mmCIF file of N, CA and C in Angstrom:
data_model
loop_
_atom_site.group_PDB
_atom_site.id
_atom_site.type_symbol
_atom_site.label_atom_id
_atom_site.label_comp_id
_atom_site.label_asym_id
_atom_site.label_seq_id
_atom_site.Cartn_x
_atom_site.Cartn_y
_atom_site.Cartn_z
ATOM 1 N N MET X 1 0.827 -1.197 0.005
ATOM 2 C CA MET X 1 0.017 -0.015 0.009
ATOM 3 C C MET X 1 0.862 1.242 -0.002
ATOM 4 N N ARG X 2 1.974 1.206 0.733
ATOM 5 C CA ARG X 2 2.868 2.366 0.817
ATOM 6 C C ARG X 2 3.530 2.613 -0.548
ATOM 7 N N ILE X 3 3.804 1.564 -1.298
ATOM 8 C CA ILE X 3 4.423 1.746 -2.605
ATOM 9 C C ILE X 3 3.436 2.425 -3.557
ATOM 10 N N VAL X 4 2.193 2.099 -3.501
ATOM 11 C CA VAL X 4 1.207 2.785 -4.323
ATOM 12 C C VAL X 4 1.103 4.269 -3.960
ATOM 13 N N ALA X 5 1.161 4.539 -2.671
ATOM 14 C CA ALA X 5 1.123 5.940 -2.246
ATOM 15 C C ALA X 5 2.356 6.750 -2.730
ATOM 16 N N VAL X 6 3.512 6.102 -2.701
ATOM 17 C CA VAL X 6 4.734 6.805 -3.169
ATOM 18 C C VAL X 6 4.641 7.031 -4.699
ATOM 19 N N ILE X 7 4.139 6.043 -5.424
ATOM 20 C CA ILE X 7 3.979 6.177 -6.900
ATOM 21 C C ILE X 7 2.976 7.280 -7.205
ATOM 22 N N PHE X 8 1.866 7.342 -6.467
ATOM 23 C CA PHE X 8 0.886 8.395 -6.654
ATOM 24 C C PHE X 8 1.438 9.762 -6.265
ATOM 25 N N GLN X 9 2.298 9.795 -5.249
ATOM 26 C CA GLN X 9 2.924 11.078 -4.856
ATOM 27 C C GLN X 9 3.811 11.595 -5.972
ATOM 28 N N TYR X 10 4.613 10.767 -6.572
ATOM 29 C CA TYR X 10 5.459 11.197 -7.660
ATOM 30 C C TYR X 10 4.661 11.543 -8.938
ATOM 31 N N ALA X 11 3.553 10.856 -9.125
ATOM 32 C CA ALA X 11 2.680 11.178 -10.242
ATOM 33 C C ALA X 11 2.060 12.567 -10.048
ATOM 34 N N CYS X 12 1.730 12.906 -8.847
ATOM 35 C CA CYS X 12 1.162 14.221 -8.539
ATOM 36 C C CYS X 12 2.187 15.340 -8.894
ATOM 37 N N PHE X 13 3.462 15.095 -8.469
ATOM 38 C CA PHE X 13 4.515 16.030 -8.719
ATOM 39 C C PHE X 13 4.802 16.152 -10.226
ATOM 40 N N ALA X 14 4.786 14.989 -10.910
ATOM 41 C CA ALA X 14 4.993 15.022 -12.381
ATOM 42 C C ALA X 14 3.886 15.755 -13.085
ATOM 43 N N PHE X 15 2.657 15.558 -12.671
ATOM 44 C CA PHE X 15 1.530 16.270 -13.295
ATOM 45 C C PHE X 15 1.648 17.779 -13.025
ATOM 46 N N ALA X 16 2.065 18.130 -11.874
ATOM 47 C CA ALA X 16 2.226 19.559 -11.512
ATOM 48 C C ALA X 16 3.319 20.161 -12.401
ATOM 49 N N LEU X 17 4.414 19.459 -12.601
ATOM 50 C CA LEU X 17 5.482 19.942 -13.471
ATOM 51 C C LEU X 17 5.021 20.066 -14.949
ATOM 52 N N PHE X 18 4.200 19.077 -15.356
ATOM 53 C CA PHE X 18 3.630 19.167 -16.712
ATOM 54 C C PHE X 18 2.751 20.418 -16.872
ATOM 55 N N LEU X 19 1.935 20.652 -15.895
ATOM 56 C CA LEU X 19 1.075 21.863 -15.958
ATOM 57 C C LEU X 19 1.854 23.118 -15.896
ATOM 58 N N CYS X 20 2.970 23.163 -15.175
ATOM 59 C CA CYS X 20 3.881 24.357 -15.171
ATOM 60 C C CYS X 20 4.451 24.549 -16.553
ATOM 61 N N TYR X 21 4.880 23.477 -17.214
ATOM 62 C CA TYR X 21 5.398 23.545 -18.574
ATOM 63 C C TYR X 21 4.307 24.094 -19.550
ATOM 64 N N GLN X 22 3.083 23.549 -19.373
ATOM 65 C CA GLN X 22 1.994 23.928 -20.235
ATOM 66 C C GLN X 22 1.642 25.397 -20.079
ATOM 67 N N ILE X 23 1.634 25.891 -18.857
ATOM 68 C CA ILE X 23 1.405 27.320 -18.613
ATOM 69 C C ILE X 23 2.513 28.156 -19.205
ATOM 70 N N GLY X 24 3.760 27.745 -18.984
ATOM 71 C CA GLY X 24 4.901 28.531 -19.527
ATOM 72 C C GLY X 24 4.879 28.551 -21.022
ATOM 73 N N ALA X 25 4.557 27.439 -21.652
ATOM 74 C CA ALA X 25 4.543 27.377 -23.113
ATOM 75 C C ALA X 25 3.399 28.274 -23.650
ATOM 76 N N SER X 26 2.280 28.226 -23.036
ATOM 77 C CA SER X 26 1.139 29.049 -23.530
ATOM 78 C C SER X 26 1.400 30.553 -23.299
ATOM 79 N N LEU X 27 2.045 30.885 -22.204
ATOM 80 C CA LEU X 27 2.410 32.299 -22.018
ATOM 81 C C LEU X 27 3.508 32.750 -22.958
ATOM 82 N N TYR X 28 4.406 31.884 -23.264
ATOM 83 C CA TYR X 28 5.509 32.224 -24.223
ATOM 84 C C TYR X 28 4.975 32.432 -25.618
ATOM 85 N N LEU X 29 4.076 31.543 -26.009
ATOM 86 C CA LEU X 29 3.451 31.638 -27.363
ATOM 87 C C LEU X 29 2.319 32.615 -27.448
ATOM 88 N N GLN X 30 1.922 33.142 -26.343
ATOM 89 C CA GLN X 30 0.816 34.108 -26.224
ATOM 90 C C GLN X 30 -0.481 33.530 -26.777
ATOM 91 N N ASN X 31 -0.635 32.265 -26.506
ATOM 92 C CA ASN X 31 -1.883 31.579 -26.966
ATOM 93 C C ASN X 31 -2.570 31.010 -25.741
ATOM 94 N N TYR X 32 -3.251 31.839 -24.992
ATOM 95 C CA TYR X 32 -3.857 31.397 -23.751
ATOM 96 C C TYR X 32 -5.127 32.127 -23.497
ATOM 97 N N LYS X 33 -5.936 31.586 -22.583
ATOM 98 C CA LYS X 33 -7.087 32.217 -22.014
ATOM 99 C C LYS X 33 -6.799 32.362 -20.537
ATOM 100 N N LEU X 34 -7.143 33.445 -19.965
ATOM 101 C CA LEU X 34 -6.778 33.749 -18.564
ATOM 102 C C LEU X 34 -7.435 32.717 -17.627
ATOM 103 N N MET X 35 -8.654 32.346 -17.834
ATOM 104 C CA MET X 35 -9.340 31.426 -16.941
ATOM 105 C C MET X 35 -8.762 30.003 -17.033
ATOM 106 N N ASP X 36 -8.210 29.659 -18.226
ATOM 107 C CA ASP X 36 -7.551 28.344 -18.290
ATOM 108 C C ASP X 36 -6.269 28.355 -17.469
ATOM 109 N N ILE X 37 -5.578 29.414 -17.470
ATOM 110 C CA ILE X 37 -4.370 29.529 -16.632
ATOM 111 C C ILE X 37 -4.688 29.550 -15.158
ATOM 112 N N VAL X 38 -5.796 30.241 -14.794
ATOM 113 C CA VAL X 38 -6.200 30.276 -13.392
ATOM 114 C C VAL X 38 -6.560 28.871 -12.912
ATOM 115 N N SER X 39 -7.307 28.105 -13.705
ATOM 116 C CA SER X 39 -7.687 26.769 -13.307
ATOM 117 C C SER X 39 -6.474 25.821 -13.333
ATOM 118 N N ASP X 40 -5.541 26.013 -14.264
ATOM 119 C CA ASP X 40 -4.283 25.217 -14.214
ATOM 120 C C ASP X 40 -3.462 25.459 -12.975
ATOM 121 N N VAL X 41 -3.381 26.709 -12.564
ATOM 122 C CA VAL X 41 -2.640 27.061 -11.332
ATOM 123 C C VAL X 41 -3.337 26.402 -10.115
ATOM 124 N N GLY X 42 -4.656 26.406 -10.145
ATOM 125 C CA GLY X 42 -5.417 25.750 -9.091
ATOM 126 C C GLY X 42 -5.148 24.269 -9.031
ATOM 127 N N THR X 43 -5.071 23.650 -10.197
ATOM 128 C CA THR X 43 -4.760 22.194 -10.268
ATOM 129 C C THR X 43 -3.333 21.905 -9.775
ATOM 130 N N ILE X 44 -2.380 22.800 -10.092
ATOM 131 C CA ILE X 44 -1.056 22.642 -9.612
ATOM 132 C C ILE X 44 -1.024 22.705 -8.103
ATOM 133 N N LEU X 45 -1.701 23.629 -7.532
ATOM 134 C CA LEU X 45 -1.768 23.748 -6.055
ATOM 135 C C LEU X 45 -2.370 22.511 -5.382
ATOM 136 N N ILE X 46 -3.406 21.969 -6.026
ATOM 137 C CA ILE X 46 -4.048 20.775 -5.504
ATOM 138 C C ILE X 46 -3.125 19.560 -5.578
ATOM 139 N N CYS X 47 -2.406 19.465 -6.696
ATOM 140 C CA CYS X 47 -1.465 18.355 -6.874
ATOM 141 C C CYS X 47 -0.311 18.459 -5.833
ATOM 142 N N ILE X 48 0.155 19.622 -5.563
ATOM 143 C CA ILE X 48 1.205 19.822 -4.572
ATOM 144 C C ILE X 48 0.655 19.447 -3.162
ATOM 145 N N ASP X 49 -0.557 19.895 -2.895
ATOM 146 C CA ASP X 49 -1.154 19.576 -1.601
ATOM 147 C C ASP X 49 -1.330 18.067 -1.443
ATOM 148 N N LEU X 50 -1.820 17.380 -2.444
ATOM 149 C CA LEU X 50 -2.007 15.949 -2.350
ATOM 150 C C LEU X 50 -0.651 15.200 -2.179
ATOM 151 N N ALA X 51 0.371 15.677 -2.892
ATOM 152 C CA ALA X 51 1.648 15.012 -2.740
ATOM 153 C C ALA X 51 2.239 15.244 -1.333
ATOM 154 N N MET X 52 2.057 16.427 -0.805
ATOM 155 C CA MET X 52 2.515 16.685 0.538
ATOM 156 C C MET X 52 1.710 15.873 1.557
ATOM 157 N N PHE X 53 0.447 15.757 1.337
ATOM 158 C CA PHE X 53 -0.397 14.910 2.239
ATOM 159 C C PHE X 53 0.102 13.508 2.225
ATOM 160 N N LEU X 54 0.406 12.968 1.038
ATOM 161 C CA LEU X 54 0.895 11.581 1.000
ATOM 162 C C LEU X 54 2.253 11.450 1.620
ATOM 163 N N HIS X 55 3.058 12.471 1.561
ATOM 164 C CA HIS X 55 4.419 12.405 2.135
ATOM 165 C C HIS X 55 4.302 12.443 3.629
ATOM 166 N N PHE X 56 3.459 13.248 4.206
ATOM 167 C CA PHE X 56 3.365 13.415 5.661
ATOM 168 C C PHE X 56 2.352 12.470 6.318
ATOM 169 N N ASN X 57 1.724 11.676 5.550
ATOM 170 C CA ASN X 57 0.668 10.829 6.081
ATOM 171 C C ASN X 57 1.205 9.772 7.013
ATOM 172 N N LYS X 58 0.712 9.772 8.170
ATOM 173 C CA LYS X 58 1.161 8.793 9.203
ATOM 174 C C LYS X 58 0.093 7.732 9.448
ATOM 175 N N SER X 59 -1.041 7.783 8.721
ATOM 176 C CA SER X 59 -2.104 6.904 9.023
ATOM 177 C C SER X 59 -1.804 5.429 8.648
ATOM 178 N N PHE X 60 -0.886 5.221 7.723
ATOM 179 C CA PHE X 60 -0.513 3.863 7.366
ATOM 180 C C PHE X 60 0.107 3.096 8.542
ATOM 181 N N ALA X 61 0.921 3.794 9.290
ATOM 182 C CA ALA X 61 1.469 3.225 10.495
ATOM 183 C C ALA X 61 0.422 3.016 11.593
ATOM 184 N N ALA X 62 -0.520 3.943 11.628
ATOM 185 C CA ALA X 62 -1.588 3.837 12.622
ATOM 186 C C ALA X 62 -2.525 2.664 12.333
ATOM 187 N N LEU X 63 -2.669 2.320 11.065
ATOM 188 C CA LEU X 63 -3.585 1.223 10.713
ATOM 189 C C LEU X 63 -2.938 -0.126 11.140
ATOM 190 N N LYS X 64 -1.617 -0.167 11.173
ATOM 191 C CA LYS X 64 -0.980 -1.414 11.553
ATOM 192 C C LYS X 64 -0.914 -1.598 13.039
ATOM 193 N N MET X 65 -1.026 -0.501 13.821
ATOM 194 C CA MET X 65 -1.003 -0.626 15.251
ATOM 195 C C MET X 65 -2.369 -1.181 15.739
ATOM 196 N N LYS X 66 -2.313 -2.038 16.731
ATOM 197 C CA LYS X 66 -3.508 -2.623 17.234
ATOM 198 C C LYS X 66 -4.176 -1.774 18.295
ATOM 199 N N ASP X 67 -3.380 -1.071 19.064
ATOM 200 C CA ASP X 67 -3.952 -0.181 20.077
ATOM 201 C C ASP X 67 -3.878 1.255 19.627
ATOM 202 N N ALA X 68 -4.865 1.667 18.902
ATOM 203 C CA ALA X 68 -4.879 3.042 18.402
ATOM 204 C C ALA X 68 -5.242 3.998 19.531
ATOM 205 N N SER X 69 -5.875 3.529 20.595
ATOM 206 C CA SER X 69 -6.249 4.412 21.694
ATOM 207 C C SER X 69 -5.052 4.837 22.520
ATOM 208 N N GLN X 70 -3.986 4.048 22.496
ATOM 209 C CA GLN X 70 -2.817 4.441 23.256
ATOM 210 C C GLN X 70 -1.856 5.354 22.465
ATOM 211 N N GLN X 71 -2.161 5.547 21.232
ATOM 212 C CA GLN X 71 -1.315 6.367 20.354
ATOM 213 C C GLN X 71 -1.554 7.857 20.644
ATOM 214 N N SER X 72 -0.440 8.597 20.770
ATOM 215 C CA SER X 72 -0.578 10.023 20.987
ATOM 216 C C SER X 72 -1.023 10.697 19.698
ATOM 217 N N PRO X 73 -1.714 11.909 19.811
ATOM 218 C CA PRO X 73 -2.109 12.542 18.577
ATOM 219 C C PRO X 73 -0.915 13.015 17.774
ATOM 220 N N VAL X 74 -1.060 12.902 16.440
ATOM 221 C CA VAL X 74 0.021 13.259 15.536
ATOM 222 C C VAL X 74 0.022 14.796 15.349
ATOM 223 N N GLU X 75 1.202 15.401 15.528
ATOM 224 C CA GLU X 75 1.285 16.826 15.308
ATOM 225 C C GLU X 75 1.434 17.095 13.805
ATOM 226 N N VAL X 76 0.805 18.129 13.411
ATOM 227 C CA VAL X 76 0.801 18.549 11.964
ATOM 228 C C VAL X 76 1.871 19.571 11.830
ATOM 229 N N SER X 77 2.775 19.364 10.834
ATOM 230 C CA SER X 77 3.895 20.306 10.656
ATOM 231 C C SER X 77 3.413 21.548 9.972
ATOM 232 N N THR X 78 4.205 22.608 10.040
ATOM 233 C CA THR X 78 3.868 23.874 9.436
ATOM 234 C C THR X 78 3.780 23.781 7.927
ATOM 235 N N LEU X 79 4.678 22.994 7.336
ATOM 236 C CA LEU X 79 4.681 22.807 5.854
ATOM 237 C C LEU X 79 3.398 22.153 5.419
ATOM 238 N N GLU X 80 2.906 21.169 6.196
ATOM 239 C CA GLU X 80 1.680 20.503 5.807
ATOM 240 C C GLU X 80 0.485 21.462 5.973
ATOM 241 N N LYS X 81 0.525 22.317 6.987
ATOM 242 C CA LYS X 81 -0.580 23.300 7.164
ATOM 243 C C LYS X 81 -0.601 24.238 6.001
ATOM 244 N N VAL X 82 0.588 24.718 5.596
ATOM 245 C CA VAL X 82 0.655 25.657 4.449
ATOM 246 C C VAL X 82 0.195 24.993 3.162
ATOM 247 N N SER X 83 0.619 23.781 2.900
ATOM 248 C CA SER X 83 0.206 23.102 1.704
ATOM 249 C C SER X 83 -1.288 22.850 1.709
ATOM 250 N N ARG X 84 -1.863 22.598 2.897
ATOM 251 C CA ARG X 84 -3.310 22.376 2.948
ATOM 252 C C ARG X 84 -4.067 23.659 2.586
ATOM 253 N N LYS X 85 -3.536 24.797 3.060
ATOM 254 C CA LYS X 85 -4.190 26.106 2.728
ATOM 255 C C LYS X 85 -4.044 26.400 1.234
ATOM 256 N N LEU X 86 -2.868 26.048 0.679
ATOM 257 C CA LEU X 86 -2.661 26.223 -0.785
ATOM 258 C C LEU X 86 -3.604 25.353 -1.581
ATOM 259 N N GLY X 87 -3.854 24.128 -1.075
ATOM 260 C CA GLY X 87 -4.811 23.267 -1.685
ATOM 261 C C GLY X 87 -6.238 23.824 -1.730
ATOM 262 N N HIS X 88 -6.605 24.449 -0.617
ATOM 263 C CA HIS X 88 -7.912 25.108 -0.552
ATOM 264 C C HIS X 88 -7.969 26.259 -1.497
ATOM 265 N N LEU X 89 -6.862 27.040 -1.613
ATOM 266 C CA LEU X 89 -6.791 28.095 -2.612
ATOM 267 C C LEU X 89 -6.911 27.571 -4.033
ATOM 268 N N GLY X 90 -6.281 26.421 -4.268
ATOM 269 C CA GLY X 90 -6.370 25.785 -5.586
ATOM 270 C C GLY X 90 -7.810 25.372 -5.947
ATOM 271 N N ILE X 91 -8.543 24.875 -4.932
ATOM 272 C CA ILE X 91 -9.944 24.524 -5.157
ATOM 273 C C ILE X 91 -10.746 25.756 -5.495
ATOM 274 N N MET X 92 -10.473 26.879 -4.811
ATOM 275 C CA MET X 92 -11.236 28.153 -5.090
ATOM 276 C C MET X 92 -10.835 28.682 -6.499
ATOM 277 N N LEU X 93 -9.587 28.498 -6.912
ATOM 278 C CA LEU X 93 -9.184 28.934 -8.255
ATOM 279 C C LEU X 93 -9.860 28.103 -9.331
ATOM 280 N N ILE X 94 -9.986 26.801 -9.092
ATOM 281 C CA ILE X 94 -10.662 25.961 -10.118
ATOM 282 C C ILE X 94 -12.158 26.334 -10.174
ATOM 283 N N ILE X 95 -12.760 26.644 -9.032
ATOM 284 C CA ILE X 95 -14.151 27.011 -9.068
ATOM 285 C C ILE X 95 -14.361 28.341 -9.785
ATOM 286 N N CYS X 96 -13.428 29.260 -9.584
ATOM 287 C CA CYS X 96 -13.499 30.547 -10.273
ATOM 288 C C CYS X 96 -13.212 30.417 -11.758
ATOM 289 N N GLY X 97 -12.325 29.460 -12.128
ATOM 290 C CA GLY X 97 -11.918 29.302 -13.513
ATOM 291 C C GLY X 97 -12.977 28.607 -14.312
#
């Protein structure tokens, strides 16, 4: 299961890089629509958020533990909080686009 999560994490980063290339190429060729770029930026932010979530996800280890009640609550890092907020911004950009 963890291998699938890592593959999906790298796929998210690869898709985000592809969208960055697509935005750069469309801006360079001046063949773009503003709302398409806005929604692509939103998709990039969501991909980065999902990849960060998969990177920091500790629930796989929690599923293997039998006594989940004895486990201390997992602290969320600042980077994960920022990426989560950027993911929410990405959702709003897609809705607006």
